[in-house]
PDB file of C-alpha atoms in Angstrom:
ATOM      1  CA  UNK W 427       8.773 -97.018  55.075  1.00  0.00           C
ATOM      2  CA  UNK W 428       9.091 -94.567  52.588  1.00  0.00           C
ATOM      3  CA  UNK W 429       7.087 -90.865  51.934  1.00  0.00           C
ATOM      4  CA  UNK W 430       4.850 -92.594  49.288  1.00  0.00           C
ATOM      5  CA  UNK W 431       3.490 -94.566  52.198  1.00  0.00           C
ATOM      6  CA  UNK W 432      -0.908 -93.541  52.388  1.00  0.00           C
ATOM      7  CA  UNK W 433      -1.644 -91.404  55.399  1.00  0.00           C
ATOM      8  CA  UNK W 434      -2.786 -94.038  58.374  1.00  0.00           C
ATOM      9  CA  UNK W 435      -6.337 -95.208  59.033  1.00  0.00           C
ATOM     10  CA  UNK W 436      -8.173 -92.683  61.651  1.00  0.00           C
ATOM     11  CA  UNK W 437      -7.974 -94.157  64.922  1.00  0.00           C
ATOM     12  CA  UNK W 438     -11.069 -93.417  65.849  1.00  0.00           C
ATOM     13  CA  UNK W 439     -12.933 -95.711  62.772  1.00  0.00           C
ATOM     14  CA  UNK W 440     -10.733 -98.633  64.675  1.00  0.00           C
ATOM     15  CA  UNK W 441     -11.749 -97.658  68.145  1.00  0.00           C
ATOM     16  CA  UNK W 442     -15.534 -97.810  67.067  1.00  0.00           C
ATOM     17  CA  UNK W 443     -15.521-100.920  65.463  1.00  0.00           C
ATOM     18  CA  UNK W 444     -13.751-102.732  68.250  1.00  0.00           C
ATOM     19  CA  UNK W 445     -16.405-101.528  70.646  1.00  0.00           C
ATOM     20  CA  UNK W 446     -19.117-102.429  68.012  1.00  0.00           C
ATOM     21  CA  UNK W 447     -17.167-106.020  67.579  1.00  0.00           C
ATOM     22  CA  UNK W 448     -16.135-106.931  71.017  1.00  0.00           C
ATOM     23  CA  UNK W 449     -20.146-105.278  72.447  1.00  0.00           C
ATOM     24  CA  UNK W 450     -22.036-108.367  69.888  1.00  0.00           C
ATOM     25  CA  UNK W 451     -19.214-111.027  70.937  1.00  0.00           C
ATOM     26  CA  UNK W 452     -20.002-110.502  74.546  1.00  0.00           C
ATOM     27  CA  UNK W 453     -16.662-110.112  75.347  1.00  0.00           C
ATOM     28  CA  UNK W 454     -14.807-108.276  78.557  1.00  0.00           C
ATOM     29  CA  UNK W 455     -11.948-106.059  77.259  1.00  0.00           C
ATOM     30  CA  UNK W 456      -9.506-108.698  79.300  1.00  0.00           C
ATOM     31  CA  UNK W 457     -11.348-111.720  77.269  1.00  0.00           C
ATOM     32  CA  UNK W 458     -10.637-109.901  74.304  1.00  0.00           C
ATOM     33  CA  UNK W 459      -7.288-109.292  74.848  1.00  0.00           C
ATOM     34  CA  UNK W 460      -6.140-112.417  76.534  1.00  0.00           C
ATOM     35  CA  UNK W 461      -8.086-114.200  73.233  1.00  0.00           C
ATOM     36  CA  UNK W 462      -6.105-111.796  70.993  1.00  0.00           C
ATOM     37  CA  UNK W 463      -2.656-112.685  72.772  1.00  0.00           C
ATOM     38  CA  UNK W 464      -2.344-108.494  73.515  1.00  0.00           C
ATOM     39  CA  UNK W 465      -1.689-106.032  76.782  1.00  0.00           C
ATOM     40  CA  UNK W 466      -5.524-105.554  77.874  1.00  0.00           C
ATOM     41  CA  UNK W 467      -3.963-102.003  78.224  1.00  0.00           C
ATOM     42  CA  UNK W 468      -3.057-102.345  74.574  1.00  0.00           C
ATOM     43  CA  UNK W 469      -6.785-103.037  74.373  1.00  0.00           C
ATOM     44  CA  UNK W 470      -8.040-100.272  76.027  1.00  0.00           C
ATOM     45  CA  UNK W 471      -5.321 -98.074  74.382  1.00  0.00           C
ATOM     46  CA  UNK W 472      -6.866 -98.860  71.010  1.00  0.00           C
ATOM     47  CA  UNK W 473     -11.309 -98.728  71.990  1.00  0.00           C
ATOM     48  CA  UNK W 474      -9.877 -94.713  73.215  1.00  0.00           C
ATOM     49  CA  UNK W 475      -8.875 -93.807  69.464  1.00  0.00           C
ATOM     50  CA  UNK W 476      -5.345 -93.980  70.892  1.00  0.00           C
ATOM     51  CA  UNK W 477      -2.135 -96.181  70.828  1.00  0.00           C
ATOM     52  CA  UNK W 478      -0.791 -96.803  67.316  1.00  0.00           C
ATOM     53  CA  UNK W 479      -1.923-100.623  65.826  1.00  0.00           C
ATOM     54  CA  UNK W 480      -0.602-102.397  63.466  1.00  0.00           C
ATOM     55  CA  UNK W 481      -1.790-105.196  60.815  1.00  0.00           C
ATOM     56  CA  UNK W 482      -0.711-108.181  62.944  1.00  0.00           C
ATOM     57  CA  UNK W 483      -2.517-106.740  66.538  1.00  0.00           C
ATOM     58  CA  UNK W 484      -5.542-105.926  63.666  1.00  0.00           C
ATOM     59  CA  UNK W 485      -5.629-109.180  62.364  1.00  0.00           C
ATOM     60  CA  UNK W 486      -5.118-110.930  65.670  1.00  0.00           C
ATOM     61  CA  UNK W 487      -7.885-108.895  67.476  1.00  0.00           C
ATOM     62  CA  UNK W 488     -10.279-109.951  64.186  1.00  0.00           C
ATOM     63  CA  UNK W 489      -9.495-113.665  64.491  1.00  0.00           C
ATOM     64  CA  UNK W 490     -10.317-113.401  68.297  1.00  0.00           C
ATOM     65  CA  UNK W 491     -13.473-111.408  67.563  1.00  0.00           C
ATOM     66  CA  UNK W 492     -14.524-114.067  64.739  1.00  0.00           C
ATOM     67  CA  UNK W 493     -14.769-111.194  61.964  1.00  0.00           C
ATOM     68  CA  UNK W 494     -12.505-110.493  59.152  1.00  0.00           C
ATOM     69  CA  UNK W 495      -9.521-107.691  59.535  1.00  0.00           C
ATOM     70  CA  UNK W 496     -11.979-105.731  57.087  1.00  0.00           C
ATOM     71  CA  UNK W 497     -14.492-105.134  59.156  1.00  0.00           C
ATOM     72  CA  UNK W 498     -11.820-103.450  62.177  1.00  0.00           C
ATOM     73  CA  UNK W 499     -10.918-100.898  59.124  1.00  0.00           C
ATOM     74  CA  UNK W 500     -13.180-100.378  56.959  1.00  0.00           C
ATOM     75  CA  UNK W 501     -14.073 -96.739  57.218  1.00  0.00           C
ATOM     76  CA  UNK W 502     -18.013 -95.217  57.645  1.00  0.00           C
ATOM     77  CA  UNK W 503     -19.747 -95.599  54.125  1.00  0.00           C
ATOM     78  CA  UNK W 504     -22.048 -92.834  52.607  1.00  0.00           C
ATOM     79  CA  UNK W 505     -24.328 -93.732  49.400  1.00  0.00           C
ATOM     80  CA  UNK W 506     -20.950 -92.760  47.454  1.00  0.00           C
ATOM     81  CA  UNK W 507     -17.628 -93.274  48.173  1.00  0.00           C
ATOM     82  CA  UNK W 508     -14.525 -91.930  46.906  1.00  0.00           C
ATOM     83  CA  UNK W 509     -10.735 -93.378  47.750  1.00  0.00           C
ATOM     84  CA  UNK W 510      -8.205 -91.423  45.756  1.00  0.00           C
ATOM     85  CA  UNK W 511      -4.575 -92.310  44.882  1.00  0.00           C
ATOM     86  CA  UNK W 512      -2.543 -92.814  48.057  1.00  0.00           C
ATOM     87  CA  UNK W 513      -5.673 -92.596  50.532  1.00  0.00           C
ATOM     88  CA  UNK W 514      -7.621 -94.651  52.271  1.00  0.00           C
ATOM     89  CA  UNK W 515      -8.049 -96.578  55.528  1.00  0.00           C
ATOM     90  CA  UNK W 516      -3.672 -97.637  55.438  1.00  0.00           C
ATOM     91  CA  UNK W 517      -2.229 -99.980  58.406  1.00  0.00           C
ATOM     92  CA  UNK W 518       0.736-100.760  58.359  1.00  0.00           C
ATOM     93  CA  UNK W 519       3.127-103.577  59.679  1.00  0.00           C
ATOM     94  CA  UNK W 520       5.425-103.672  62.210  1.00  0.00           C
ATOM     95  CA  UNK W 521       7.149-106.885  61.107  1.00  0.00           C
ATOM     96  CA  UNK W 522       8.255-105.743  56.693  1.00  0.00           C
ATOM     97  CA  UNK W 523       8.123-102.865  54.879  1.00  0.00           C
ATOM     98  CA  UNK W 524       4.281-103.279  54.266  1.00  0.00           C
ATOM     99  CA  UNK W 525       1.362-101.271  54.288  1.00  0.00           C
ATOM    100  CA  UNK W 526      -2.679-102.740  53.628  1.00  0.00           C
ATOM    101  CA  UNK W 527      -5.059-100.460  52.166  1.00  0.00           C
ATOM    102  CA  UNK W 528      -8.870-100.982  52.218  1.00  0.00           C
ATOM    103  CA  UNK W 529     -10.828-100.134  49.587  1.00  0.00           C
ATOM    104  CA  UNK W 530     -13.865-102.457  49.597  1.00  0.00           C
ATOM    105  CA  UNK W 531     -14.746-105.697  51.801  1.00  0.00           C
ATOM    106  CA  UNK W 532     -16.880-108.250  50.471  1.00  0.00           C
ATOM    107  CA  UNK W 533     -20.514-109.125  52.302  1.00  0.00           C
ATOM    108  CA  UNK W 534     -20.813-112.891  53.019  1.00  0.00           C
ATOM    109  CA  UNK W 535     -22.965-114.032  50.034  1.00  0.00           C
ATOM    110  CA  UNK W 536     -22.072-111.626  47.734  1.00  0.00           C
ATOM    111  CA  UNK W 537     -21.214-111.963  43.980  1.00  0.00           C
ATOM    112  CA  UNK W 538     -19.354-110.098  42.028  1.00  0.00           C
ATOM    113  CA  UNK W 539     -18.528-109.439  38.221  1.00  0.00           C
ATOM    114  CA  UNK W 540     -15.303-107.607  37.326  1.00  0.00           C
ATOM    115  CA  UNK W 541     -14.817-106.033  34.115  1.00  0.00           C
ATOM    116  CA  UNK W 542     -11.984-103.861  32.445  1.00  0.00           C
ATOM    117  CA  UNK W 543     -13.104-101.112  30.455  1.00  0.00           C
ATOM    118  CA  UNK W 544     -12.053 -98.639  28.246  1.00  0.00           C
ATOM    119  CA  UNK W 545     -13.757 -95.012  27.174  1.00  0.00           C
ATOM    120  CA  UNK W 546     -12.966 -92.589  25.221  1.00  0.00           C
ATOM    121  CA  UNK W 547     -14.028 -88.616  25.281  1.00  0.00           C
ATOM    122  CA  UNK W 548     -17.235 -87.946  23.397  1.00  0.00           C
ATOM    123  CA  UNK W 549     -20.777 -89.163  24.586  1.00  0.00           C
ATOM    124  CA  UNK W 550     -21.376 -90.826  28.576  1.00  0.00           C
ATOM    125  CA  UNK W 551     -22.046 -94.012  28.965  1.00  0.00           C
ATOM    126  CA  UNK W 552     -25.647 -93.919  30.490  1.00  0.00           C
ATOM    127  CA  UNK W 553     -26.698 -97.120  32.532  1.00  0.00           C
ATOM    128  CA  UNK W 554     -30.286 -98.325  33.626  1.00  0.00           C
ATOM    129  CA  UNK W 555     -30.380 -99.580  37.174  1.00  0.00           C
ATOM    130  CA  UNK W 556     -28.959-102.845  37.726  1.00  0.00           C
ATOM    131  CA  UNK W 557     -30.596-105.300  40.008  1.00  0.00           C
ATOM    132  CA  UNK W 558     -31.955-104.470  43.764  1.00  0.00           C
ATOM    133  CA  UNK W 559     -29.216-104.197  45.742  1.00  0.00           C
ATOM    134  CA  UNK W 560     -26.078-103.861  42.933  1.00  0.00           C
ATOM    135  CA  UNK W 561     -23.244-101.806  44.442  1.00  0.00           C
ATOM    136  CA  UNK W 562     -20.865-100.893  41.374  1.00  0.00           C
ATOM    137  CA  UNK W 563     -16.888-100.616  42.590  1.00  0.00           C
ATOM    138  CA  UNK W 564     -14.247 -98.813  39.914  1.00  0.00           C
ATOM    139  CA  UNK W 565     -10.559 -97.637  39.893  1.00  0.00           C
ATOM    140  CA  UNK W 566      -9.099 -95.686  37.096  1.00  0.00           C
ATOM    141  CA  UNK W 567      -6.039 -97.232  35.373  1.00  0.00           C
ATOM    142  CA  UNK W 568      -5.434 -94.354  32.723  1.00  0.00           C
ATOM    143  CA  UNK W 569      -6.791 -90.927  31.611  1.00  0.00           C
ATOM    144  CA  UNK W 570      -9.889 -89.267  33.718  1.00  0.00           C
ATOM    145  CA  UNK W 571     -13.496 -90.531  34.268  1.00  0.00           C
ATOM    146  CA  UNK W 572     -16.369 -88.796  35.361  1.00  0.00           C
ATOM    147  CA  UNK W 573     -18.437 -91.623  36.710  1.00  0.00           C
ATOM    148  CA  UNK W 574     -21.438 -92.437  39.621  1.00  0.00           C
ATOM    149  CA  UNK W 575     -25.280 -92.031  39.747  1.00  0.00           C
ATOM    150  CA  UNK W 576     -27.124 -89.506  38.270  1.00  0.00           C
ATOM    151  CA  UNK W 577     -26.847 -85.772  40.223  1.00  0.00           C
ATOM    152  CA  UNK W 578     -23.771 -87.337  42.042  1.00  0.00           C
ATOM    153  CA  UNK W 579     -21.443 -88.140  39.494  1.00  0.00           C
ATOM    154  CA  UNK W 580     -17.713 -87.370  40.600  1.00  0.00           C
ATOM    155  CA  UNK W 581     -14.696 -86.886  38.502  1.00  0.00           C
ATOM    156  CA  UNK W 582     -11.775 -89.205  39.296  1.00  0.00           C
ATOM    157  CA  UNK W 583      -7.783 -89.945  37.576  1.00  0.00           C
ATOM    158  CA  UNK W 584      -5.164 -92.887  38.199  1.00  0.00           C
ATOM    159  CA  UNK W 585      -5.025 -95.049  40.809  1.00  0.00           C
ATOM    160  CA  UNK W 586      -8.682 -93.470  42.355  1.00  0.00           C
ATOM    161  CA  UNK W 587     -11.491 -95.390  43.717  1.00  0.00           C
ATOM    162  CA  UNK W 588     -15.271 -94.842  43.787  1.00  0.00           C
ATOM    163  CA  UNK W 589     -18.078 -97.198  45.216  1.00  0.00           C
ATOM    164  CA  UNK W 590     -21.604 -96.645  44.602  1.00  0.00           C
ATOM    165  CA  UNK W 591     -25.433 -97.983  44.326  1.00  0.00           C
ATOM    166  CA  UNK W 592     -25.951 -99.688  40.557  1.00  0.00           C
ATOM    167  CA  UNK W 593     -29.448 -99.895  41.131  1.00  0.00           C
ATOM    168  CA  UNK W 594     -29.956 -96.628  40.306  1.00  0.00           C
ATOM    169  CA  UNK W 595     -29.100 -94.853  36.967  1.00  0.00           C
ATOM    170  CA  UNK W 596     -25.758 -94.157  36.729  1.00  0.00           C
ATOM    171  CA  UNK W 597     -23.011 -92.625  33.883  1.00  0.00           C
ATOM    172  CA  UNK W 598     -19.666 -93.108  33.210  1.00  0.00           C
ATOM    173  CA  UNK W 599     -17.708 -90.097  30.558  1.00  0.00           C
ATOM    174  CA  UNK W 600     -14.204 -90.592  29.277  1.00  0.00           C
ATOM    175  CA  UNK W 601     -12.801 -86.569  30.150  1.00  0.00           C
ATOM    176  CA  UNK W 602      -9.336 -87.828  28.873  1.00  0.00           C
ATOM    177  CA  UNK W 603      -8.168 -90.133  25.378  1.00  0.00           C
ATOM    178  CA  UNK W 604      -7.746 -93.371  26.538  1.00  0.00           C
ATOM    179  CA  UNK W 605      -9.358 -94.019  29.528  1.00  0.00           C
ATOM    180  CA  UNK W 606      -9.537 -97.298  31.320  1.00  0.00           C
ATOM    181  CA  UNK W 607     -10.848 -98.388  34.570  1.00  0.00           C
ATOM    182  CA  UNK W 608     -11.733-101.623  36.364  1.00  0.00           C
ATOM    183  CA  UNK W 609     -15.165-102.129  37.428  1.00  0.00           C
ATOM    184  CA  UNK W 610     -16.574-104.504  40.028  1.00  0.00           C
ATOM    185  CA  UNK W 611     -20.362-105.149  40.006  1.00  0.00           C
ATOM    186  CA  UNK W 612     -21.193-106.601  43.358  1.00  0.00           C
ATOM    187  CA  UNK W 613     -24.793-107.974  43.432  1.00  0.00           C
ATOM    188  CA  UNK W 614     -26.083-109.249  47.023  1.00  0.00           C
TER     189      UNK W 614
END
């Protein structure tokens, strides 16, 4: 792979999920891995933050478990969360040049609208709460946005993502001439 490639996915948000996953399946760690088609030692190797995994053991431990890969990788969430350019929860395969970066799995029943926008420098953008339960998702294309609720806004460029309640108030400001930015509004 090249340098570009993101820095890899902390082993130790993998390990904790696979103990959370396999504990509510009621699974042994050598029903797991005989399910999965991997070394129980691999396994074990892996629930110890250690061992280095790759998409297809991810994906093939997930299918076993009955969960989607997202939820083996998808790292601790705070009440904002920011991914910028070339981070983020990054596995990569064993099999191509290929590497699978996170940024935001979908809850079962959740909708979503996705809008692209475009600012420009002058006066925020101040929004009322959304509905109970909104969670707003937004990458920056081009230029710099200072987006997120109110007291926690957080300034962002190309290529960064930030996740965040929308039921609260919330701002976005264009800090750069021509700034656009995709924006998912998730509503449970």
């Amino acid at each position: 792979m090249t340098s570009d490639v993101p820095p890899r996915l902390p082993l130790d948000w993998i390990a904790a999920a696979l103990r959370r996953e396999r504990t509510r399946a009621g699974l042994s760690l050598s029903e797991l891995a005989k399910r999965a088609g991997i070394a129980k030692s691999t396994l074990s190797q892996l629930e110890a933050a250690s061992g280095n995994p790759s998409v297809e053991t991810l994906w093939a431990l997930g299918v076993a478990l009955g969960v989607p890969f997202s939820a083996l990788v998808e790292p601790p969430v705070s009440s904002v969360q920011v991914i910028r350019a070339g981070q983020g929860p990054t596995v990569a395969s064993e099999k191509a040049e290929y590497a699978a970066t996170l940024l935001s799995a979908s809850p079962p029943g959740a909708r979503r609208d996705i809008y692209h926008l475009w600012a420009e420098p002058g006066a925020a953008r101040e929004s009322e709460p959304h509905i109970p339960g909104s969670v707003e998702h937004l990458i920056v294309s081009t230029g710099r946005l200072k987006a997120g609720p109110v007291g926690e806004a957080v300034e962002l460029g190309p290529g960064d993502y930030m996740t965040y309640r929308g039921d609260v108030p919330h701002s976005y400001e264009a800090l750069a001439p021509g700034t656009t930015f995709v924006l998912v509004m998730q509503h449970v």
